[in-house]
């Protein structure tokens, strides 16, 4: 097997072995993100009984990690600008490993919450820095593919942990699960955490960061390893240019609200909120609890959750296959419509007491499939492409932060809403937000398929200069 390859249509020669190595950082980072957020779905079923939690405390036990993630996301940027991407990623791997064990041993819920918030911080850091590290190191010809790999890794993490939860549940009876099962669920995440730590030990620092800190020789050394000497010189020149541009634009937060850009910011932030308030994580974090509340045994509830993880993974492939064919907008419109119909079905099945048949599970799987084939990946792709270069970094962190807050809100309020309003009203509430999504996407979101980042940027530059099809009225675009 050769370890160098020339990507199609490119004159860059890429050192494949090296690229696989750095890709493993993105892959394991994403996997941990999914694994460690998804683990709570199985654990909460037992913890609720162990610690006699009321609905507010169930919400807090599930969502406290997300508060940690907000802190992690917020501090990862400045910390990694100061100490380097690699060192802060290493810190997150250590936090992942330590908190895997620390969440497995507590005998009271407050100690657990503190430990789980540390896991949350690690998730926040990894969710921000793994893709950033990859984007800064990967040759441009394969950058897109590597970022996609990261998305797939997150849903794979959910898929794997749902299996692990099922396996652990079947290891003992209910009493064992309540005393020990949930502890094993958290403890198992030490395996991917240590793998992450190991992979990070052998990868280099980001050349972009090195150049920013004036360590040119080390940066060139790494870039040469990626794609040879000519690639290294060309990349370094490009990075210098973009660093200069960033320096020129520093401090101008008001730029985000300039007439052209604020439409992009509004669209990004609203899409981030809608991705969450349509209820995906009510399912991803609470599925076994929902299935148990319908009268299923814990084993069956965990098995149905494995179906949720499987459908989520399979339909993410559907999105990846369709996103450049039918476009972002069409996928969002079809997906959000499907979500609305399935959420109606979930609420209706509960209203008619049809919880014994397969209907609730089928409608939930339909909802997850519609989300995974549309809003799941498409919102992230849009967030990475709708912002003009000058504001991309800042705008993306604002949108990502808002997304985390919305996740926190939904996972905290879901058990409380179930208690206060019952399942029908709760799922119909998410259904209403799916209908809002269809209207918002139809009227506000331009199609970006097949457009270069520069063409997308042109959409915003003249006030009101785009229509819903993404065709600029001021600057004609070739697609
Ligand atoms: C969302 C997460 C969600 C995941 C489920 C992602 O796109 O941002 O909040 O848990 O999809 O697969």
Short mmCIF file of C-alpha atoms and ligand atoms in Angstrom, two decimals:
data_model
loop_
_atom_site.label_atom_id
_atom_site.label_comp_id
_atom_site.label_asym_id
_atom_site.label_seq_id
_atom_site.Cartn_x
_atom_site.Cartn_y
_atom_site.Cartn_z
CA UNK A 1 0.00 0.00 0.00
CA UNK A 2 1.32 3.41 -0.86
CA UNK A 3 1.28 6.07 1.79
CA UNK A 4 1.10 9.01 -0.59
CA UNK A 5 -1.78 9.93 -2.86
CA UNK A 6 -2.80 12.69 -5.20
CA UNK A 7 -6.47 13.59 -4.66
CA UNK A 8 -8.55 13.79 -7.83
CA UNK A 9 -8.34 17.13 -9.57
CA UNK A 10 -5.58 18.37 -7.33
CA UNK A 11 -1.86 18.75 -7.66
CA UNK A 12 -1.27 18.30 -3.93
CA UNK A 13 0.44 15.09 -2.86
CA UNK A 14 -0.97 13.99 0.43
CA UNK A 15 0.80 11.76 2.96
CA UNK A 16 -2.07 9.39 3.66
CA UNK A 17 -0.64 7.74 6.78
CA UNK A 18 -0.20 11.12 8.37
CA UNK A 19 -3.65 12.28 7.31
CA UNK A 20 -5.24 9.12 8.77
CA UNK A 21 -3.44 9.83 12.02
CA UNK A 22 -4.77 13.37 12.33
CA UNK A 23 -8.21 12.21 11.17
CA UNK A 24 -8.29 9.87 14.14
CA UNK A 25 -8.29 12.94 16.37
CA UNK A 26 -11.46 14.19 14.70
CA UNK A 27 -13.00 10.73 14.69
CA UNK A 28 -12.33 9.91 18.34
CA UNK A 29 -13.18 13.49 19.42
CA UNK A 30 -16.55 13.21 17.67
CA UNK A 31 -17.15 9.69 18.93
CA UNK A 32 -16.53 10.83 22.51
CA UNK A 33 -18.89 13.75 22.00
CA UNK A 34 -21.71 11.37 21.00
CA UNK A 35 -20.80 8.65 23.50
CA UNK A 36 -20.54 10.93 26.50
CA UNK A 37 -23.69 12.94 25.78
CA UNK A 38 -25.69 9.79 24.89
CA UNK A 39 -24.60 7.70 27.90
CA UNK A 40 -27.00 9.60 30.15
CA UNK A 41 -30.02 8.18 28.28
CA UNK A 42 -29.39 4.72 29.77
CA UNK A 43 -27.98 5.85 33.10
CA UNK A 44 -30.83 8.20 34.04
CA UNK A 45 -33.34 5.33 34.07
CA UNK A 46 -31.48 3.76 37.01
CA UNK A 47 -30.25 6.98 38.66
CA UNK A 48 -33.80 8.31 38.90
CA UNK A 49 -34.66 5.34 41.11
CA UNK A 50 -31.36 5.21 42.98
CA UNK A 51 -31.52 8.86 44.05
CA UNK A 52 -35.36 9.22 44.05
CA UNK A 53 -35.20 12.18 41.64
CA UNK A 54 -38.22 14.42 40.91
CA UNK A 55 -38.75 15.70 37.30
CA UNK A 56 -36.78 18.91 37.91
CA UNK A 57 -33.83 16.93 39.28
CA UNK A 58 -34.07 14.41 36.43
CA UNK A 59 -33.78 17.39 34.05
CA UNK A 60 -30.82 18.79 35.97
CA UNK A 61 -29.00 15.44 36.16
CA UNK A 62 -29.33 15.10 32.37
CA UNK A 63 -28.58 18.71 31.47
CA UNK A 64 -25.81 19.67 33.96
CA UNK A 65 -23.21 18.29 31.51
CA UNK A 66 -24.49 20.78 28.93
CA UNK A 67 -23.76 23.69 31.25
CA UNK A 68 -20.21 22.32 31.42
CA UNK A 69 -20.17 22.12 27.61
CA UNK A 70 -21.11 25.78 27.36
CA UNK A 71 -18.21 26.66 29.69
CA UNK A 72 -15.90 24.36 27.69
CA UNK A 73 -16.94 25.81 24.33
CA UNK A 74 -16.56 29.34 25.65
CA UNK A 75 -13.07 28.85 27.06
CA UNK A 76 -11.65 26.51 24.38
CA UNK A 77 -11.04 29.36 21.88
CA UNK A 78 -9.02 31.73 24.10
CA UNK A 79 -7.23 28.88 25.95
CA UNK A 80 -6.16 27.20 22.73
CA UNK A 81 -5.07 30.55 21.23
CA UNK A 82 -2.82 30.94 24.24
CA UNK A 83 -1.49 27.41 24.92
CA UNK A 84 -1.99 25.71 21.55
CA UNK A 85 -4.71 23.46 20.12
CA UNK A 86 -2.92 20.24 21.01
CA UNK A 87 -2.34 21.08 24.69
CA UNK A 88 -5.98 22.03 25.26
CA UNK A 89 -7.21 18.93 23.40
CA UNK A 90 -4.90 16.89 25.67
CA UNK A 91 -6.47 18.65 28.64
CA UNK A 92 -9.92 17.63 27.40
CA UNK A 93 -8.77 13.98 27.01
CA UNK A 94 -7.52 14.01 30.62
CA UNK A 95 -10.82 15.55 31.81
CA UNK A 96 -12.76 12.91 29.83
CA UNK A 97 -10.75 10.06 31.40
CA UNK A 98 -10.83 11.35 34.98
CA UNK A 99 -14.52 12.29 34.89
CA UNK A 100 -15.47 8.90 33.37
CA UNK A 101 -14.37 7.35 36.64
CA UNK A 102 -15.52 10.25 38.83
CA UNK A 103 -19.10 9.98 37.50
CA UNK A 104 -19.12 6.23 38.21
CA UNK A 105 -18.42 6.35 41.95
CA UNK A 106 -20.62 9.01 43.68
CA UNK A 107 -23.14 8.03 46.33
CA UNK A 108 -24.95 11.36 46.25
CA UNK A 109 -26.34 13.35 43.36
CA UNK A 110 -24.43 16.62 44.08
CA UNK A 111 -21.04 14.93 43.76
CA UNK A 112 -22.26 13.28 40.56
CA UNK A 113 -23.38 16.64 39.14
CA UNK A 114 -19.93 18.17 39.77
CA UNK A 115 -18.16 15.22 38.10
CA UNK A 116 -20.60 15.24 35.19
CA UNK A 117 -20.04 18.96 34.64
CA UNK A 118 -16.35 18.17 34.19
CA UNK A 119 -17.32 15.65 31.47
CA UNK A 120 -19.40 18.46 29.97
CA UNK A 121 -16.40 20.81 29.91
CA UNK A 122 -14.40 18.11 28.11
CA UNK A 123 -17.23 17.64 25.58
CA UNK A 124 -17.40 21.41 24.99
CA UNK A 125 -13.65 21.65 24.38
CA UNK A 126 -13.56 18.60 22.08
CA UNK A 127 -16.64 19.73 20.15
CA UNK A 128 -14.98 23.05 19.40
CA UNK A 129 -11.33 22.06 18.93
CA UNK A 130 -11.43 18.68 17.15
CA UNK A 131 -12.98 20.11 13.96
CA UNK A 132 -10.88 23.28 14.26
CA UNK A 133 -7.67 21.25 14.59
CA UNK A 134 -8.60 19.19 11.54
CA UNK A 135 -9.54 22.24 9.49
CA UNK A 136 -6.19 23.81 10.36
CA UNK A 137 -4.15 20.75 9.49
CA UNK A 138 -5.88 18.96 6.64
CA UNK A 139 -4.93 19.79 3.06
CA UNK A 140 -7.79 21.74 1.47
CA UNK A 141 -8.50 18.98 -1.08
CA UNK A 142 -9.76 16.62 1.65
CA UNK A 143 -10.89 19.12 4.29
CA UNK A 144 -14.60 18.69 3.49
CA UNK A 145 -14.39 14.93 3.76
CA UNK A 146 -12.66 15.13 7.13
CA UNK A 147 -15.22 17.53 8.58
CA UNK A 148 -17.96 15.14 7.37
CA UNK A 149 -16.15 12.30 9.10
CA UNK A 150 -16.46 14.25 12.33
CA UNK A 151 -20.26 14.48 11.92
CA UNK A 152 -20.49 10.75 11.32
CA UNK A 153 -18.34 10.08 14.36
CA UNK A 154 -20.81 11.90 16.63
CA UNK A 155 -23.77 9.76 15.58
CA UNK A 156 -21.57 6.65 15.76
CA UNK A 157 -20.81 7.61 19.37
CA UNK A 158 -24.55 7.66 20.17
CA UNK A 159 -24.97 4.32 18.36
CA UNK A 160 -22.14 2.61 20.25
CA UNK A 161 -23.14 3.89 23.68
CA UNK A 162 -26.76 2.76 23.23
CA UNK A 163 -25.42 -0.75 22.57
CA UNK A 164 -23.12 -0.50 25.59
CA UNK A 165 -26.09 0.63 27.74
CA UNK A 166 -28.19 -2.31 26.51
CA UNK A 167 -25.36 -4.76 27.16
CA UNK A 168 -24.79 -3.45 30.69
CA UNK A 169 -28.54 -3.51 31.45
CA UNK A 170 -28.69 -7.19 30.55
CA UNK A 171 -25.73 -7.99 32.83
CA UNK A 172 -27.89 -8.01 35.98
CA UNK A 173 -31.38 -7.59 37.41
CA UNK A 174 -33.14 -4.28 38.11
CA UNK A 175 -31.67 -3.96 41.62
CA UNK A 176 -28.14 -4.46 40.23
CA UNK A 177 -28.83 -1.84 37.55
CA UNK A 178 -29.95 0.68 40.17
CA UNK A 179 -26.89 0.09 42.34
CA UNK A 180 -24.17 -0.61 39.78
CA UNK A 181 -25.40 -0.66 36.15
CA UNK A 182 -25.35 3.10 35.63
CA UNK A 183 -21.86 3.30 37.16
CA UNK A 184 -20.54 0.88 34.52
CA UNK A 185 -22.20 2.96 31.78
CA UNK A 186 -20.16 6.02 32.75
CA UNK A 187 -17.00 4.03 33.48
CA UNK A 188 -16.92 2.45 30.00
CA UNK A 189 -16.26 5.85 28.43
CA UNK A 190 -12.76 5.68 29.89
CA UNK A 191 -11.89 3.41 26.90
CA UNK A 192 -12.50 5.99 24.09
CA UNK A 193 -11.12 8.70 26.42
CA UNK A 194 -7.76 6.92 26.77
CA UNK A 195 -7.69 6.23 23.02
CA UNK A 196 -8.16 9.96 22.45
CA UNK A 197 -5.33 10.72 24.88
CA UNK A 198 -3.05 8.23 23.11
CA UNK A 199 -3.82 9.59 19.62
CA UNK A 200 -3.24 13.16 20.79
CA UNK A 201 0.18 12.32 22.23
CA UNK A 202 1.53 11.48 18.78
CA UNK A 203 -0.06 14.18 16.59
CA UNK A 204 1.69 17.53 15.98
CA UNK A 205 0.59 21.03 16.99
CA UNK A 206 -1.54 22.94 14.48
CA UNK A 207 0.73 24.72 11.96
CA UNK A 208 -1.63 27.70 11.89
CA UNK A 209 -1.19 28.20 15.62
CA UNK A 210 2.59 27.74 15.29
CA UNK A 211 2.74 30.40 12.58
CA UNK A 212 0.64 32.73 14.70
CA UNK A 213 3.16 32.29 17.52
CA UNK A 214 6.13 32.86 15.20
CA UNK A 215 7.34 29.21 15.30
CA UNK A 216 7.80 29.07 11.54
CA UNK A 217 10.30 26.23 11.29
CA UNK A 218 8.17 23.80 13.29
CA UNK A 219 5.08 24.83 11.29
CA UNK A 220 6.88 24.21 7.98
CA UNK A 221 8.14 20.85 9.24
CA UNK A 222 4.57 19.69 9.93
CA UNK A 223 3.17 21.09 6.68
CA UNK A 224 5.95 19.32 4.78
CA UNK A 225 4.95 16.05 6.45
CA UNK A 226 1.35 16.59 5.29
CA UNK A 227 2.01 17.32 1.63
CA UNK A 228 5.68 17.91 0.77
CA UNK A 229 7.84 21.06 0.61
CA UNK A 230 5.93 22.92 -2.12
CA UNK A 231 2.61 22.35 -0.33
CA UNK A 232 4.21 23.60 2.90
CA UNK A 233 5.37 26.88 1.36
CA UNK A 234 2.03 27.52 -0.37
CA UNK A 235 -0.03 26.68 2.74
CA UNK A 236 2.18 28.85 4.97
CA UNK A 237 1.69 31.78 2.59
CA UNK A 238 -2.08 31.29 2.62
CA UNK A 239 -2.18 31.05 6.41
CA UNK A 240 -0.06 34.23 6.72
CA UNK A 241 -2.53 36.07 4.49
CA UNK A 242 -5.56 34.97 6.47
CA UNK A 243 -3.85 35.75 9.79
CA UNK A 244 -3.17 39.27 8.47
CA UNK A 245 -6.80 39.67 7.48
CA UNK A 246 -7.91 38.49 10.91
CA UNK A 247 -5.61 41.00 12.61
CA UNK A 248 -7.02 43.82 10.50
CA UNK A 249 -10.58 42.87 11.49
CA UNK A 250 -9.96 42.24 15.17
CA UNK A 251 -12.22 43.83 17.71
CA UNK A 252 -14.97 44.84 15.31
CA UNK A 253 -17.81 42.91 16.89
CA UNK A 254 -20.21 45.52 15.45
CA UNK A 255 -19.32 44.17 12.02
CA UNK A 256 -21.57 41.22 12.82
CA UNK A 257 -24.54 43.56 12.85
CA UNK A 258 -23.78 45.40 9.62
CA UNK A 259 -26.85 45.42 7.36
CA UNK A 260 -25.67 42.60 5.09
CA UNK A 261 -24.17 40.31 7.71
CA UNK A 262 -26.93 40.51 10.27
CA UNK A 263 -29.28 38.53 8.02
CA UNK A 264 -26.69 35.74 7.92
CA UNK A 265 -26.27 35.93 11.70
CA UNK A 266 -30.03 35.88 12.23
CA UNK A 267 -30.44 32.85 9.97
CA UNK A 268 -27.57 31.00 11.68
CA UNK A 269 -28.81 31.67 15.20
CA UNK A 270 -32.47 30.87 14.43
CA UNK A 271 -31.51 27.60 12.68
CA UNK A 272 -29.36 26.62 15.68
CA UNK A 273 -32.30 27.22 18.05
CA UNK A 274 -34.79 25.43 15.77
CA UNK A 275 -32.48 22.40 15.48
CA UNK A 276 -32.90 21.95 19.23
CA UNK A 277 -36.43 23.17 20.07
CA UNK A 278 -37.90 20.68 17.60
CA UNK A 279 -37.03 18.14 20.30
CA UNK A 280 -34.29 15.81 18.98
CA UNK A 281 -32.52 15.59 22.32
CA UNK A 282 -35.75 14.88 24.19
CA UNK A 283 -35.40 11.59 22.31
CA UNK A 284 -31.61 11.21 22.24
CA UNK A 285 -31.26 11.79 26.02
CA UNK A 286 -34.57 10.37 27.27
CA UNK A 287 -35.54 7.55 24.86
CA UNK A 288 -35.26 4.64 27.36
CA UNK A 289 -37.24 6.62 29.93
CA UNK A 290 -40.00 7.33 27.39
CA UNK A 291 -40.18 3.66 26.37
CA UNK A 292 -40.23 2.57 30.03
CA UNK A 293 -43.05 4.99 30.81
CA UNK A 294 -45.11 3.18 28.16
CA UNK A 295 -45.01 0.02 30.28
CA UNK A 296 -41.95 -1.65 28.73
CA UNK A 297 -39.33 -3.41 30.83
CA UNK A 298 -35.90 -1.78 31.08
CA UNK A 299 -34.28 -4.30 28.69
CA UNK A 300 -36.93 -3.65 26.01
CA UNK A 301 -36.61 0.11 26.55
CA UNK A 302 -32.82 -0.09 26.03
CA UNK A 303 -33.34 -2.29 22.93
CA UNK A 304 -35.77 0.24 21.39
CA UNK A 305 -33.15 2.91 22.07
CA UNK A 306 -30.61 0.88 20.08
CA UNK A 307 -33.07 1.22 17.17
CA UNK A 308 -33.06 4.99 17.67
CA UNK A 309 -29.26 5.02 17.47
CA UNK A 310 -29.24 2.75 14.41
CA UNK A 311 -31.79 4.83 12.48
CA UNK A 312 -29.94 8.01 13.44
CA UNK A 313 -26.68 6.62 12.03
CA UNK A 314 -28.20 5.17 8.84
CA UNK A 315 -30.12 8.32 7.94
CA UNK A 316 -27.07 10.50 8.48
CA UNK A 317 -25.61 8.61 5.50
CA UNK A 318 -28.77 9.50 3.54
CA UNK A 319 -28.15 13.19 4.29
CA UNK A 320 -24.53 12.95 3.21
CA UNK A 321 -25.60 11.32 -0.03
CA UNK A 322 -28.34 13.88 -0.77
CA UNK A 323 -26.95 17.16 0.55
CA UNK A 324 -25.07 18.08 -2.63
CA UNK A 325 -27.69 16.52 -4.92
CA UNK A 326 -31.04 17.95 -3.80
CA UNK A 327 -29.54 20.84 -1.83
CA UNK A 328 -29.67 22.08 1.75
CA UNK A 329 -32.98 23.88 1.51
CA UNK A 330 -34.97 21.01 -0.01
CA UNK A 331 -33.56 18.59 2.57
CA UNK A 332 -34.50 20.93 5.41
CA UNK A 333 -38.03 21.42 4.05
CA UNK A 334 -38.67 17.69 3.56
CA UNK A 335 -36.98 16.76 6.82
CA UNK A 336 -38.81 19.30 9.00
CA UNK A 337 -42.14 18.34 7.38
CA UNK A 338 -41.44 14.66 8.13
CA UNK A 339 -40.50 15.58 11.71
CA UNK A 340 -43.78 17.50 12.16
CA UNK A 341 -45.88 14.59 10.84
CA UNK A 342 -44.08 12.01 13.03
CA UNK A 343 -44.31 14.23 16.13
CA UNK A 344 -48.03 14.57 15.49
CA UNK A 345 -48.14 10.76 15.39
CA UNK A 346 -46.25 10.40 18.70
CA UNK A 347 -48.63 12.83 20.46
CA UNK A 348 -51.69 11.23 18.89
CA UNK A 349 -50.61 7.70 19.89
CA UNK A 350 -50.22 8.85 23.50
CA UNK A 351 -53.57 10.67 23.38
CA UNK A 352 -55.36 7.54 22.13
CA UNK A 353 -53.54 5.30 24.63
CA UNK A 354 -51.96 3.36 21.78
CA UNK A 355 -48.78 2.84 23.80
CA UNK A 356 -48.92 -0.95 23.71
CA UNK A 357 -48.52 -1.37 19.94
CA UNK A 358 -45.49 -0.36 17.86
CA UNK A 359 -46.91 3.10 16.98
CA UNK A 360 -44.99 5.31 19.37
CA UNK A 361 -41.70 3.58 18.51
CA UNK A 362 -42.40 3.80 14.77
CA UNK A 363 -43.29 7.50 14.93
CA UNK A 364 -40.21 8.23 17.07
CA UNK A 365 -38.01 6.35 14.57
CA UNK A 366 -39.64 8.30 11.72
CA UNK A 367 -38.90 11.55 13.56
CA UNK A 368 -35.26 10.59 14.20
CA UNK A 369 -34.85 9.47 10.55
CA UNK A 370 -36.27 12.78 9.27
CA UNK A 371 -33.98 14.75 11.60
CA UNK A 372 -30.86 12.72 10.80
CA UNK A 373 -31.43 13.08 7.04
CA UNK A 374 -31.94 16.84 7.32
CA UNK A 375 -31.64 19.21 10.28
CA UNK A 376 -28.92 17.17 12.04
CA UNK A 377 -26.12 17.53 9.52
CA UNK A 378 -27.56 20.32 7.31
CA UNK A 379 -27.69 22.92 10.09
CA UNK A 380 -24.01 22.29 10.86
CA UNK A 381 -23.07 22.48 7.17
CA UNK A 382 -24.99 25.76 6.78
CA UNK A 383 -23.38 27.20 9.90
CA UNK A 384 -19.97 26.45 8.41
CA UNK A 385 -20.73 28.08 5.05
CA UNK A 386 -23.21 30.96 5.39
CA UNK A 387 -20.94 33.39 7.23
CA UNK A 388 -18.53 35.60 5.29
CA UNK A 389 -14.86 34.86 6.04
CA UNK A 390 -14.37 38.12 7.92
CA UNK A 391 -16.95 37.22 10.56
CA UNK A 392 -17.02 33.41 10.27
CA UNK A 393 -15.11 32.59 13.46
CA UNK A 394 -17.09 34.92 15.70
CA UNK A 395 -20.46 34.23 14.09
CA UNK A 396 -19.95 30.47 14.32
CA UNK A 397 -19.06 30.62 18.01
CA UNK A 398 -22.16 32.73 18.73
CA UNK A 399 -24.41 30.30 16.83
CA UNK A 400 -22.77 27.24 18.46
CA UNK A 401 -23.13 28.75 21.91
CA UNK A 402 -26.80 29.55 21.27
CA UNK A 403 -27.26 25.95 20.08
CA UNK A 404 -25.82 24.61 23.36
CA UNK A 405 -28.09 26.90 25.41
CA UNK A 406 -31.09 25.63 23.46
CA UNK A 407 -29.97 22.02 24.08
CA UNK A 408 -29.69 22.78 27.80
CA UNK A 409 -33.16 24.36 27.78
CA UNK A 410 -34.83 21.40 26.05
CA UNK A 411 -33.15 18.71 28.13
CA UNK A 412 -33.91 20.53 31.39
CA UNK A 413 -37.55 21.22 30.54
CA UNK A 414 -38.56 17.94 28.82
CA UNK A 415 -39.26 15.90 32.02
CA UNK A 416 -40.92 18.96 33.57
CA UNK A 417 -43.18 19.42 30.55
CA UNK A 418 -44.09 15.73 30.59
CA UNK A 419 -45.10 16.06 34.23
CA UNK A 420 -46.97 19.36 33.80
CA UNK A 421 -48.68 18.90 30.41
CA UNK A 422 -48.39 15.18 29.57
CA UNK A 423 -46.74 13.59 26.51
CA UNK A 424 -49.30 14.67 23.88
CA UNK A 425 -48.99 18.42 24.52
CA UNK A 426 -45.22 18.12 24.91
CA UNK A 427 -44.67 16.38 21.55
CA UNK A 428 -47.16 18.66 19.83
CA UNK A 429 -45.18 21.61 21.13
CA UNK A 430 -42.09 20.23 19.31
CA UNK A 431 -44.36 19.59 16.30
CA UNK A 432 -45.35 23.27 16.26
CA UNK A 433 -41.67 24.24 16.23
CA UNK A 434 -41.12 21.88 13.26
CA UNK A 435 -43.88 23.70 11.37
CA UNK A 436 -42.21 27.04 12.29
CA UNK A 437 -38.98 25.56 10.86
CA UNK A 438 -40.67 24.79 7.52
CA UNK A 439 -42.01 28.36 7.28
CA UNK A 440 -38.70 29.92 8.34
CA UNK A 441 -36.62 27.85 5.92
CA UNK A 442 -39.03 28.51 3.06
CA UNK A 443 -39.05 32.29 3.57
CA UNK A 444 -35.58 33.08 4.92
CA UNK A 445 -32.96 30.46 4.07
CA UNK A 446 -31.20 30.72 0.69
CA UNK A 447 -30.00 27.62 -1.18
CA UNK A 448 -26.22 27.37 -0.97
CA UNK A 449 -25.71 24.11 -2.87
CA UNK A 450 -23.02 24.34 -5.53
CA UNK A 451 -22.02 27.89 -4.59
CA UNK A 452 -18.52 28.84 -3.60
CA UNK A 453 -18.01 30.55 -0.25
CA UNK A 454 -17.43 33.82 -2.15
CA UNK A 455 -20.74 33.47 -4.00
CA UNK A 456 -22.53 32.81 -0.71
CA UNK A 457 -20.85 35.90 0.73
CA UNK A 458 -22.29 37.95 -2.13
CA UNK A 459 -25.78 36.99 -0.99
CA UNK A 460 -25.48 39.26 2.03
CA UNK A 461 -23.49 42.19 0.77
CA UNK A 462 -26.32 44.34 -0.54
CA UNK A 463 -29.18 44.99 1.86
CA UNK A 464 -32.03 42.60 1.11
CA UNK A 465 -30.14 41.41 -1.93
CA UNK A 466 -31.20 37.81 -1.81
CA UNK A 467 -34.42 35.99 -2.31
CA UNK A 468 -35.47 32.72 -0.79
CA UNK A 469 -34.01 30.72 -3.68
CA UNK A 470 -30.62 32.15 -2.87
CA UNK A 471 -30.46 34.11 -6.10
CA UNK A 472 -29.00 37.49 -5.43
CA UNK A 473 -31.08 40.31 -6.89
CA UNK A 474 -28.08 42.60 -7.00
CA UNK A 475 -25.29 40.26 -8.06
CA UNK A 476 -26.27 37.52 -10.51
CA UNK A 477 -24.85 34.21 -9.37
CA UNK A 478 -23.81 31.28 -11.43
CA UNK A 479 -24.57 28.05 -9.60
C1 LIG B 1 -27.28 17.93 17.18
C2 LIG B 1 -27.20 17.29 18.56
C3 LIG B 1 -27.91 15.95 18.52
C4 LIG B 1 -27.37 15.09 17.39
C5 LIG B 1 -28.14 13.81 17.29
C6 LIG B 1 -26.70 17.00 16.14
O1 LIG B 1 -26.76 17.57 14.87
O2 LIG B 1 -26.58 19.16 17.19
O3 LIG B 1 -27.77 18.13 19.52
O4 LIG B 1 -27.74 15.29 19.77
O5 LIG B 1 -27.43 15.78 16.16
O6 LIG B 1 -27.61 12.98 16.31
#
